[in-house]
One Martini backbone bead per residue (centre of mass of N, CA, C, O) as a GRO file, in nm:
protein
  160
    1UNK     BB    1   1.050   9.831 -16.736
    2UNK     BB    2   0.880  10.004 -16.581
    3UNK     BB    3   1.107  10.178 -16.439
    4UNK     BB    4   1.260  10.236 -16.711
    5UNK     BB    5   1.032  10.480 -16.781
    6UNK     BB    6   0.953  10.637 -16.544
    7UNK     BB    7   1.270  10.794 -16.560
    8UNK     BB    8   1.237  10.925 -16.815
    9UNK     BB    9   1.045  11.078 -16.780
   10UNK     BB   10   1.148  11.239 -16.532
   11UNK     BB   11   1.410  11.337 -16.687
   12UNK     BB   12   1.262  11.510 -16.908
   13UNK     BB   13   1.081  11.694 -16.727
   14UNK     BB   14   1.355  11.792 -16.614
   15UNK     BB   15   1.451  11.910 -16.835
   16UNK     BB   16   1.203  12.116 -16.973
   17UNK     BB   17   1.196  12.287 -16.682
   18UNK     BB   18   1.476  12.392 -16.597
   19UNK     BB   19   1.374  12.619 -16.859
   20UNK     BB   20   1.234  12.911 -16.745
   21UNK     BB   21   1.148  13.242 -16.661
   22UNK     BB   22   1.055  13.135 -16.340
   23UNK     BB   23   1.398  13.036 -16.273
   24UNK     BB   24   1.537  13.213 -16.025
   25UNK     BB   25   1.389  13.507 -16.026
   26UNK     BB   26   1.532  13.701 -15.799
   27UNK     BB   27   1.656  13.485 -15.569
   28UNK     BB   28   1.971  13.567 -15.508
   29UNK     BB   29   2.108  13.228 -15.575
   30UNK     BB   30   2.350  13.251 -15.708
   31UNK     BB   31   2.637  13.265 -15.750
   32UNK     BB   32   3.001  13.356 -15.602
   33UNK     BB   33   3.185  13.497 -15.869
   34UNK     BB   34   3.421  13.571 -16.040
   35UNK     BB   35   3.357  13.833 -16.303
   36UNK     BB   36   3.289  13.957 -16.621
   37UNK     BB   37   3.220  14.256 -16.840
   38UNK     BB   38   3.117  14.405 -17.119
   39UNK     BB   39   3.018  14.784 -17.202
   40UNK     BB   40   2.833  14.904 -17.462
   41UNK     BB   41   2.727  15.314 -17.533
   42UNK     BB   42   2.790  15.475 -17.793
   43UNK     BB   43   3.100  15.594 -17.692
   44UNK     BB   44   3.096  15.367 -17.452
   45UNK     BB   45   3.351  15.161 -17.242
   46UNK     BB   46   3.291  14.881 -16.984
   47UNK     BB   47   3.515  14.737 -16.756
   48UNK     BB   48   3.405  14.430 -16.545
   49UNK     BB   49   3.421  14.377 -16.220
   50UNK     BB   50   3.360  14.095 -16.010
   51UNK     BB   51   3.352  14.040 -15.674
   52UNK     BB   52   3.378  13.907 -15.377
   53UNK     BB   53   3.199  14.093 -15.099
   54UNK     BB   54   2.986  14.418 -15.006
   55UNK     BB   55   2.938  14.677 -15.248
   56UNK     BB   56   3.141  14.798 -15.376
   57UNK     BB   57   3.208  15.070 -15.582
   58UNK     BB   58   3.525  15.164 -15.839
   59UNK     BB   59   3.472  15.421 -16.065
   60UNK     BB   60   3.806  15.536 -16.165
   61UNK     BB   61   3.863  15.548 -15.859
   62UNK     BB   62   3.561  15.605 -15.769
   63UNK     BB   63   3.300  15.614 -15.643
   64UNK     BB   64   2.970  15.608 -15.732
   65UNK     BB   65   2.874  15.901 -15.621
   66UNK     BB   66   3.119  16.015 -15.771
   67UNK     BB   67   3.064  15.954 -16.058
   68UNK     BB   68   2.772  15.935 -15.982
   69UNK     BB   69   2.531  16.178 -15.838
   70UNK     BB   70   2.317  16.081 -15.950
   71UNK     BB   71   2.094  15.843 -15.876
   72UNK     BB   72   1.986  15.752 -16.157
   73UNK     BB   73   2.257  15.661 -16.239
   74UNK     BB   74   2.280  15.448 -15.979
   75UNK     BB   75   2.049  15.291 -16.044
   76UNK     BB   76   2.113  15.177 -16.333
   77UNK     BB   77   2.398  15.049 -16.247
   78UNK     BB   78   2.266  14.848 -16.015
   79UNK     BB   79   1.996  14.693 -16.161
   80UNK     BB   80   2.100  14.386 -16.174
   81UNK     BB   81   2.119  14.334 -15.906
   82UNK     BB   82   1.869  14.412 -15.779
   83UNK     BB   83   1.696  14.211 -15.966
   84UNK     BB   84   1.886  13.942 -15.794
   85UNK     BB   85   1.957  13.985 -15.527
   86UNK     BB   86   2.282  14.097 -15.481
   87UNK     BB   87   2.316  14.265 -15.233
   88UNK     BB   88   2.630  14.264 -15.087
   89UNK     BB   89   2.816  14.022 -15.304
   90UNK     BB   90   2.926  14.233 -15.476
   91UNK     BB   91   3.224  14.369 -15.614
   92UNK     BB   92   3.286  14.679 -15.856
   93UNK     BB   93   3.534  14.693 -16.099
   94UNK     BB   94   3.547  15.013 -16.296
   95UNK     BB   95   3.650  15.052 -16.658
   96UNK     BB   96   3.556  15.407 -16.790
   97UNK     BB   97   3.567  15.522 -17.164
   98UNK     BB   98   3.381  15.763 -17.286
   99UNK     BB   99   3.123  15.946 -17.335
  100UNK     BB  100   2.891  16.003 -17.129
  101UNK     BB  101   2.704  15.966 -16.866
  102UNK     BB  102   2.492  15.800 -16.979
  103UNK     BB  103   2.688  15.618 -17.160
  104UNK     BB  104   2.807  15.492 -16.929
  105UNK     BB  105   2.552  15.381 -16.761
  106UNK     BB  106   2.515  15.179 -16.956
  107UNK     BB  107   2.749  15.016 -17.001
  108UNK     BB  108   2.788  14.917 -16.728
  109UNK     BB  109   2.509  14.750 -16.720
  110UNK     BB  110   2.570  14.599 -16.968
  111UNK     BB  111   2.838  14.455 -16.809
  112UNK     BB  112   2.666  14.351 -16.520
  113UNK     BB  113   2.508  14.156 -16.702
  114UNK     BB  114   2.759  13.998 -16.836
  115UNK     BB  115   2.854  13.884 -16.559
  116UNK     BB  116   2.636  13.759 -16.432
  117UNK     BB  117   2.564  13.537 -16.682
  118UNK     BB  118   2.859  13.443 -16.626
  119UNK     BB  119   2.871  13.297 -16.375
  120UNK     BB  120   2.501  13.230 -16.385
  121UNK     BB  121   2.332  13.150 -16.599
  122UNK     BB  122   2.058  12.968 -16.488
  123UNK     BB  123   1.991  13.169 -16.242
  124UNK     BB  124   1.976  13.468 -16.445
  125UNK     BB  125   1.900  13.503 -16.738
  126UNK     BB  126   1.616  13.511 -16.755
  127UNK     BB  127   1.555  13.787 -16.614
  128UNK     BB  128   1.763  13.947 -16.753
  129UNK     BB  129   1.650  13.938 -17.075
  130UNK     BB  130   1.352  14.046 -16.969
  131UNK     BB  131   1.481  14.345 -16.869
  132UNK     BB  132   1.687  14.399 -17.099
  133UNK     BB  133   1.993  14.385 -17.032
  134UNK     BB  134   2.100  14.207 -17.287
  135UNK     BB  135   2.082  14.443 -17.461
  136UNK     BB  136   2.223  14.652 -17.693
  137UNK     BB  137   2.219  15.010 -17.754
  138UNK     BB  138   2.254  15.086 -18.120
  139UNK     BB  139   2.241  15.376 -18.063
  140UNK     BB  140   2.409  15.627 -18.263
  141UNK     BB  141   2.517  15.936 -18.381
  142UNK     BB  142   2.466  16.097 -18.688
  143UNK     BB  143   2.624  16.189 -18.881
  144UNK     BB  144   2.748  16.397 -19.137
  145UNK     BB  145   2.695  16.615 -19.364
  146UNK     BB  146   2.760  16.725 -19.683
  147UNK     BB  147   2.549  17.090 -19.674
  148UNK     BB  148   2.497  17.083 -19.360
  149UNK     BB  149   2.482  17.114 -19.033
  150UNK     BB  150   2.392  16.828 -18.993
  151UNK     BB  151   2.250  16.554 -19.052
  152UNK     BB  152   1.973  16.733 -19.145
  153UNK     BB  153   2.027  17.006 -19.131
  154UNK     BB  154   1.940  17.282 -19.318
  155UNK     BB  155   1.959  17.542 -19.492
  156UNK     BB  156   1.787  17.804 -19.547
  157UNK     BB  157   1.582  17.920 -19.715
  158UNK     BB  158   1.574  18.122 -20.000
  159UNK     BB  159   1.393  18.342 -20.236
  160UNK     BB  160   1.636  18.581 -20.285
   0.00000   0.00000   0.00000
C-alpha cells in the first residue's frame, strides 16, 4: 500500500512539473520535422513552411538577404529560431503577400513561431509565448471617414 501512493505522489508531482516557463526554453532540443504556420500582420498574409534542413530561407523564390535587405528585418524574420536555438536545422519555405516590408516581415515572425509551436509544443510553447511570439498584432490601419482629409484629419477651420 505504501509503494502504491509513493508512485502516485511521484507521478503528480511530474505531472504538475511538466509545464512550467522555464521547461526546455531555448534549450535547442525541439522535434525536428517538417511542419507549417500562417502569419498575418496589416494586410500581409505568410505562407510558412519548415522543413528539416540547413538553415536556408526562400521568400517568394527569393534568398532572405534578397527579399528583405535591412538586417534589422531579416532579424525580425528569423528570431524564433534564434530565440530556441534551432539555427541551421530548419529550411523555410515562405509564400508572402500584401501589405509592406515591415508587416510582411511581422507575418512571416509569426508564421515561423506558429510552425515551430506546431512541431514540439511541449518543448517550444513556453519560450515562444514569454517572447511574445505567438500573440498577432492586431493593430491595422483606420479607414477614412467621409467629410475629412484621413480617418481623423479634418480640414482646416476658416472663420471667414
Amino acid at each position: 500500500m505504501a509503494e502504491n501512493t509513493n508512485e502516485s505522489q511521484v507521478l503528480a508531482t511530474e505531472e504538475t512539473a511538466a509545464y512550467t516557463s522555464e521547461t526546455n526554453a531555448g534549450a535547442g532540443t525541439s522535434t525536428i520535422a517538417p511542419c507549417y504556420g500562417t502569419g498575418r500582420r496589416k494586410e500581409a498574409v505568410a505562407r510558412v513552411r519548415l522543413v528539416p534542413g540547413t538553415g536556408k530561407w526562400t521568400i517568394n523564390g527569393r534568398t532572405l538577404e534578397e527579399y528583405f535587405p535591412a538586417k534589422l528585418l531579416q532579424r525580425e524574420v528569423n528570431s524564433p529560431i534564434v530565440l530556441l536555438k534551432l539555427e541551421g536545422k530548419f529550411d523555410a519555405i515562405v509564400l508572402v503577400d500584401g501589405g509592406g516590408t515591415t508587416g510582411q516581415a511581422g507575418a512571416i515572425r509569426l508564421g515561423v513561431a506558429r510552425a515551430l509551436n506546431a512541431v514540439d509544443r511541449d518543448a517550444n510553447r513556453a519560450a515562444l509565448k514569454k517572447a511574445g511570439f505567438l500573440t498577432r498584432d492586431a493593430r491595422v490601419v483606420e479607414r477614412k471617414k467621409a467629410g475629412l482629409h484621413k480617418a481623423r484629419r479634418a480640414p482646416q477651420f476658416s472663420k471667414r
